[in-house]
Amino acid sequence: LAKTTQPISMDSYEGQEVNITCSHNNIATNDYITWYQQFPSQGPRFIIQGYKTKVTNEVASLFIPADRKSSTLSLPRVSLSDTAVYYCLVGEQGADKLIFGTGTRLQVFP
Amino acid sequence: ETGVTQSPTHLIKTRGQQVTLRCSSQSGHNTVSWYQQALGQGPQFIFQYYREEENGRGNFPPRFSGLQFPNYSSELNVNALELDDSALYLCASSLGTEAFFGQGTRLTVV
């Protein structure tokens, strides 16, 4: 299973763009990159998933370079409510047997 | 709201006791997974059920067991509770790419 490495924590201010980078050097050909968000005392929530290049939805963008050894989750214009832990996961497409790391704790300040 | 409901929300048990946690999955989702999340850590995969059969298990001892019912709801049973079993237990249901998590059951073993 591909291991992921991401920063333990990040700080930002309201209205700024936040980019969280995840390293996954041993990603397999069949693996997808998925990001989840988790608020305290709640279950994780799916944000975005991608395989290559760029994926964008109403919440975030996911940038994946050609070698796929890293990826960057981009949150445009964060607000206080974006304060949460963000997990980068690598694995087969689908929601089976998810492998979570320790995530990145994002703190957004006023 | 994810449509996944867990009960109870909080529970206190004594070491050596047994506990049953319940999960009602999102309508139509035939796959249910259970995760254990210790404080400050990411969720750890316990096992998964697909159409009432166990379909994968993480690195947890046999005293962690489960069931899935014909309506796809599920139970997690833990026997001979240990202090280290204190954690947030998360249930997730899925039908494809995205996992939908419940709010979890906070189990405290004293």
mmCIF file of C-alpha atoms in Angstrom:
data_model
loop_
_atom_site.group_PDB
_atom_site.id
_atom_site.type_symbol
_atom_site.label_atom_id
_atom_site.label_comp_id
_atom_site.label_asym_id
_atom_site.label_seq_id
_atom_site.Cartn_x
_atom_site.Cartn_y
_atom_site.Cartn_z
ATOM 1 C CA LEU A 1 0.000 0.000 0.000
ATOM 2 C CA ALA A 2 1.304 3.420 -0.926
ATOM 3 C CA LYS A 3 2.266 5.471 2.111
ATOM 4 C CA THR A 4 1.394 9.151 2.220
ATOM 5 C CA THR A 5 3.232 12.010 3.874
ATOM 6 C CA GLN A 6 1.616 15.348 4.564
ATOM 7 C CA PRO A 7 2.366 18.262 6.886
ATOM 8 C CA ILE A 8 1.162 17.809 10.448
ATOM 9 C CA SER A 9 -0.379 21.259 10.624
ATOM 10 C CA MET A 10 -0.948 24.480 8.686
ATOM 11 C CA ASP A 11 -2.244 27.916 9.608
ATOM 12 C CA SER A 12 -4.097 30.328 7.362
ATOM 13 C CA TYR A 13 -6.343 33.378 7.464
ATOM 14 C CA GLU A 14 -9.838 33.830 6.196
ATOM 15 C CA GLY A 15 -10.042 34.605 2.501
ATOM 16 C CA GLN A 16 -6.681 33.066 1.639
ATOM 17 C CA GLU A 17 -6.059 30.124 -0.654
ATOM 18 C CA VAL A 18 -4.672 27.074 1.131
ATOM 19 C CA ASN A 19 -2.608 24.414 -0.590
ATOM 20 C CA ILE A 20 -1.913 21.143 1.221
ATOM 21 C CA THR A 21 0.630 18.900 -0.444
ATOM 22 C CA CYS A 22 0.745 15.150 -0.026
ATOM 23 C CA SER A 23 3.681 12.968 -0.979
ATOM 24 C CA HIS A 24 3.061 9.406 -2.208
ATOM 25 C CA ASN A 25 6.244 8.208 -3.863
ATOM 26 C CA ASN A 26 5.165 4.569 -4.135
ATOM 27 C CA ILE A 27 1.776 5.138 -5.720
ATOM 28 C CA ALA A 28 0.674 2.192 -7.876
ATOM 29 C CA THR A 29 -0.697 2.382 -11.394
ATOM 30 C CA ASN A 30 -4.216 1.563 -10.263
ATOM 31 C CA ASP A 31 -4.207 3.937 -7.308
ATOM 32 C CA TYR A 32 -6.364 7.029 -7.029
ATOM 33 C CA ILE A 33 -5.767 9.993 -4.713
ATOM 34 C CA THR A 34 -8.601 10.931 -2.407
ATOM 35 C CA TRP A 35 -8.971 13.662 0.188
ATOM 36 C CA TYR A 36 -11.253 13.615 3.203
ATOM 37 C CA GLN A 37 -12.059 16.372 5.708
ATOM 38 C CA GLN A 38 -12.834 15.728 9.347
ATOM 39 C CA PHE A 39 -14.246 18.083 11.967
ATOM 40 C CA PRO A 40 -13.883 17.276 15.694
ATOM 41 C CA SER A 41 -16.194 14.503 16.905
ATOM 42 C CA GLN A 42 -17.510 13.847 13.406
ATOM 43 C CA GLY A 43 -16.752 11.266 10.773
ATOM 44 C CA PRO A 44 -14.564 12.140 7.774
ATOM 45 C CA ARG A 45 -16.243 13.685 4.762
ATOM 46 C CA PHE A 46 -15.216 13.035 1.151
ATOM 47 C CA ILE A 47 -13.838 16.133 -0.565
ATOM 48 C CA ILE A 48 -12.368 15.128 -3.892
ATOM 49 C CA GLN A 49 -10.754 12.288 -5.807
ATOM 50 C CA GLY A 50 -8.479 12.229 -8.821
ATOM 51 C CA TYR A 51 -6.133 10.080 -10.870
ATOM 52 C CA LYS A 52 -4.090 12.562 -12.866
ATOM 53 C CA THR A 53 -3.818 16.235 -13.915
ATOM 54 C CA LYS A 54 -6.469 18.413 -12.301
ATOM 55 C CA VAL A 55 -9.866 17.813 -10.785
ATOM 56 C CA THR A 56 -12.139 20.567 -9.550
ATOM 57 C CA ASN A 57 -15.455 20.538 -7.761
ATOM 58 C CA GLU A 58 -17.499 23.074 -5.844
ATOM 59 C CA VAL A 59 -15.348 22.659 -2.741
ATOM 60 C CA ALA A 60 -11.740 22.213 -3.855
ATOM 61 C CA SER A 61 -9.252 21.497 -6.603
ATOM 62 C CA LEU A 62 -6.815 18.631 -6.761
ATOM 63 C CA PHE A 63 -3.587 18.996 -8.709
ATOM 64 C CA ILE A 64 -1.646 15.868 -9.658
ATOM 65 C CA PRO A 65 1.641 16.133 -11.582
ATOM 66 C CA ALA A 66 2.521 13.753 -14.367
ATOM 67 C CA ASP A 67 4.654 11.467 -12.176
ATOM 68 C CA ARG A 68 1.796 11.222 -9.632
ATOM 69 C CA LYS A 69 4.272 11.039 -6.751
ATOM 70 C CA SER A 70 2.607 13.946 -5.037
ATOM 71 C CA SER A 71 -0.658 15.835 -5.095
ATOM 72 C CA THR A 72 -1.930 19.170 -3.851
ATOM 73 C CA LEU A 73 -5.334 19.914 -2.411
ATOM 74 C CA SER A 74 -6.268 23.537 -3.006
ATOM 75 C CA LEU A 75 -8.975 25.240 -0.956
ATOM 76 C CA PRO A 76 -9.916 28.635 -2.419
ATOM 77 C CA ARG A 77 -10.699 31.502 -0.055
ATOM 78 C CA VAL A 78 -10.912 29.557 3.196
ATOM 79 C CA SER A 79 -13.257 30.519 5.997
ATOM 80 C CA LEU A 80 -13.240 29.739 9.712
ATOM 81 C CA SER A 81 -15.465 26.732 9.028
ATOM 82 C CA ASP A 82 -12.674 25.132 6.984
ATOM 83 C CA THR A 83 -10.723 24.540 10.206
ATOM 84 C CA ALA A 84 -10.440 20.765 10.249
ATOM 85 C CA VAL A 85 -8.115 17.818 9.690
ATOM 86 C CA TYR A 86 -7.489 16.940 6.038
ATOM 87 C CA TYR A 87 -6.481 13.423 5.063
ATOM 88 C CA CYS A 88 -4.773 12.362 1.867
ATOM 89 C CA LEU A 89 -5.447 8.735 0.904
ATOM 90 C CA VAL A 90 -4.013 6.645 -1.882
ATOM 91 C CA GLY A 91 -5.617 3.433 -3.047
ATOM 92 C CA GLU A 92 -7.864 1.781 -5.570
ATOM 93 C CA GLN A 93 -10.840 3.756 -6.748
ATOM 94 C CA GLY A 94 -13.714 3.161 -4.431
ATOM 95 C CA ALA A 95 -14.492 3.533 -0.778
ATOM 96 C CA ASP A 96 -13.233 0.157 0.401
ATOM 97 C CA LYS A 97 -10.813 -0.354 3.287
ATOM 98 C CA LEU A 98 -9.566 3.200 3.434
ATOM 99 C CA ILE A 99 -6.089 3.730 4.845
ATOM 100 C CA PHE A 100 -5.799 7.001 6.732
ATOM 101 C CA GLY A 101 -2.605 8.646 7.919
ATOM 102 C CA THR A 102 -2.483 11.261 10.650
ATOM 103 C CA GLY A 103 -3.661 14.052 8.356
ATOM 104 C CA THR A 104 -2.986 17.786 8.241
ATOM 105 C CA ARG A 105 -4.586 19.957 10.877
ATOM 106 C CA LEU A 106 -5.622 23.226 9.219
ATOM 107 C CA GLN A 107 -6.349 26.176 11.490
ATOM 108 C CA VAL A 108 -8.008 29.202 9.887
ATOM 109 C CA PHE A 109 -7.776 32.483 11.791
ATOM 110 C CA PRO A 110 -10.001 35.567 11.418
ATOM 111 C CA GLU B 1 -26.046 14.835 7.026
ATOM 112 C CA THR B 2 -24.643 11.662 5.460
ATOM 113 C CA GLY B 3 -27.614 9.388 6.051
ATOM 114 C CA VAL B 4 -25.446 7.115 8.202
ATOM 115 C CA THR B 5 -26.611 6.884 11.799
ATOM 116 C CA GLN B 6 -24.687 5.397 14.685
ATOM 117 C CA SER B 7 -25.834 4.559 18.187
ATOM 118 C CA PRO B 8 -25.144 5.245 20.908
ATOM 119 C CA THR B 9 -23.198 8.494 20.543
ATOM 120 C CA HIS B 10 -21.321 8.007 23.785
ATOM 121 C CA LEU B 11 -20.690 4.969 25.947
ATOM 122 C CA ILE B 12 -18.700 4.171 29.077
ATOM 123 C CA LYS B 13 -17.757 0.571 29.812
ATOM 124 C CA THR B 14 -15.583 -1.206 32.329
ATOM 125 C CA ARG B 15 -12.517 -3.175 31.357
ATOM 126 C CA GLY B 16 -13.440 -6.791 30.590
ATOM 127 C CA GLN B 17 -17.008 -5.999 29.560
ATOM 128 C CA GLN B 18 -18.515 -6.463 26.116
ATOM 129 C CA VAL B 19 -20.008 -3.746 23.921
ATOM 130 C CA THR B 20 -22.207 -3.612 20.826
ATOM 131 C CA LEU B 21 -22.234 -0.572 18.571
ATOM 132 C CA ARG B 22 -24.836 -0.067 15.861
ATOM 133 C CA CYS B 23 -24.846 1.524 12.446
ATOM 134 C CA SER B 24 -27.661 2.274 10.071
ATOM 135 C CA SER B 25 -26.268 2.745 6.588
ATOM 136 C CA GLN B 26 -27.395 5.095 3.884
ATOM 137 C CA SER B 27 -30.323 3.724 1.909
ATOM 138 C CA GLY B 28 -29.224 1.312 -0.812
ATOM 139 C CA HIS B 29 -25.606 1.104 0.323
ATOM 140 C CA ASN B 30 -24.669 -2.579 0.534
ATOM 141 C CA THR B 31 -21.162 -2.111 1.936
ATOM 142 C CA VAL B 32 -20.434 -1.109 5.518
ATOM 143 C CA SER B 33 -17.010 -0.545 7.031
ATOM 144 C CA TRP B 34 -15.963 0.052 10.616
ATOM 145 C CA TYR B 35 -13.041 2.178 11.764
ATOM 146 C CA GLN B 36 -11.402 2.905 15.100
ATOM 147 C CA GLN B 37 -10.014 6.371 15.685
ATOM 148 C CA ALA B 38 -7.817 6.985 18.709
ATOM 149 C CA LEU B 39 -7.320 10.545 19.904
ATOM 150 C CA GLY B 40 -5.052 12.498 17.564
ATOM 151 C CA GLN B 41 -4.828 9.688 15.027
ATOM 152 C CA GLY B 42 -6.471 8.939 11.722
ATOM 153 C CA PRO B 43 -9.189 6.290 11.510
ATOM 154 C CA GLN B 44 -7.922 2.695 11.370
ATOM 155 C CA PHE B 45 -9.802 0.121 9.300
ATOM 156 C CA ILE B 46 -11.317 -2.679 11.400
ATOM 157 C CA PHE B 47 -13.386 -4.666 8.878
ATOM 158 C CA GLN B 48 -15.868 -4.392 6.073
ATOM 159 C CA TYR B 49 -19.139 -6.170 5.319
ATOM 160 C CA TYR B 50 -20.620 -6.622 1.880
ATOM 161 C CA ARG B 51 -24.055 -8.193 1.534
ATOM 162 C CA GLU B 52 -23.876 -9.698 5.031
ATOM 163 C CA GLU B 53 -20.434 -11.295 4.568
ATOM 164 C CA GLU B 54 -17.131 -10.064 5.986
ATOM 165 C CA ASN B 55 -15.131 -8.714 3.079
ATOM 166 C CA GLY B 56 -11.785 -7.712 4.488
ATOM 167 C CA ARG B 57 -10.289 -7.142 7.896
ATOM 168 C CA GLY B 58 -7.637 -4.866 9.297
ATOM 169 C CA ASN B 59 -5.094 -5.634 11.993
ATOM 170 C CA PHE B 60 -7.556 -6.141 14.848
ATOM 171 C CA PRO B 61 -7.866 -9.188 17.132
ATOM 172 C CA PRO B 62 -10.783 -11.650 16.921
ATOM 173 C CA ARG B 63 -12.489 -10.071 19.931
ATOM 174 C CA PHE B 64 -13.575 -7.417 17.418
ATOM 175 C CA SER B 65 -16.434 -8.959 15.460
ATOM 176 C CA GLY B 66 -19.319 -7.747 13.393
ATOM 177 C CA LEU B 67 -22.571 -8.450 11.666
ATOM 178 C CA GLN B 68 -24.453 -7.048 8.729
ATOM 179 C CA PHE B 69 -28.189 -7.523 8.439
ATOM 180 C CA PRO B 70 -30.379 -7.966 5.331
ATOM 181 C CA ASN B 71 -31.283 -4.268 5.441
ATOM 182 C CA TYR B 72 -27.497 -3.540 5.369
ATOM 183 C CA SER B 73 -27.402 -2.130 8.876
ATOM 184 C CA SER B 74 -24.471 -3.368 10.920
ATOM 185 C CA GLU B 75 -23.142 -4.057 14.405
ATOM 186 C CA LEU B 76 -19.653 -3.960 15.818
ATOM 187 C CA ASN B 77 -19.049 -6.146 18.864
ATOM 188 C CA VAL B 78 -16.017 -5.921 21.081
ATOM 189 C CA ASN B 79 -15.422 -8.523 23.781
ATOM 190 C CA ALA B 80 -13.122 -8.369 26.791
ATOM 191 C CA LEU B 81 -12.718 -4.610 26.567
ATOM 192 C CA GLU B 82 -9.294 -3.147 27.234
ATOM 193 C CA LEU B 83 -8.386 0.390 28.209
ATOM 194 C CA ASP B 84 -6.766 0.897 24.771
ATOM 195 C CA ASP B 85 -10.117 0.242 23.119
ATOM 196 C CA SER B 86 -11.166 3.719 24.173
ATOM 197 C CA ALA B 87 -11.687 5.554 20.889
ATOM 198 C CA LEU B 88 -14.162 6.985 18.416
ATOM 199 C CA TYR B 89 -15.711 4.161 16.414
ATOM 200 C CA LEU B 90 -16.829 5.161 12.949
ATOM 201 C CA CYS B 91 -19.109 3.394 10.551
ATOM 202 C CA ALA B 92 -19.054 4.164 6.840
ATOM 203 C CA SER B 93 -21.392 3.005 4.121
ATOM 204 C CA SER B 94 -20.586 3.077 0.443
ATOM 205 C CA LEU B 95 -21.847 2.064 -2.958
ATOM 206 C CA GLY B 96 -19.058 3.329 -5.159
ATOM 207 C CA THR B 97 -16.302 5.885 -5.008
ATOM 208 C CA GLU B 98 -17.314 7.783 -1.905
ATOM 209 C CA ALA B 99 -17.610 6.612 1.698
ATOM 210 C CA PHE B 100 -20.245 8.224 3.880
ATOM 211 C CA PHE B 101 -19.332 8.260 7.550
ATOM 212 C CA GLY B 102 -21.566 8.448 10.561
ATOM 213 C CA GLN B 103 -20.830 10.780 13.448
ATOM 214 C CA GLY B 104 -19.271 7.957 15.429
ATOM 215 C CA THR B 105 -19.639 6.387 18.850
ATOM 216 C CA ARG B 106 -17.250 7.635 21.520
ATOM 217 C CA LEU B 107 -16.349 4.608 23.665
ATOM 218 C CA THR B 108 -14.556 5.109 26.947
ATOM 219 C CA VAL B 109 -13.225 2.070 28.792
ATOM 220 C CA VAL B 110 -12.457 2.599 32.465
#
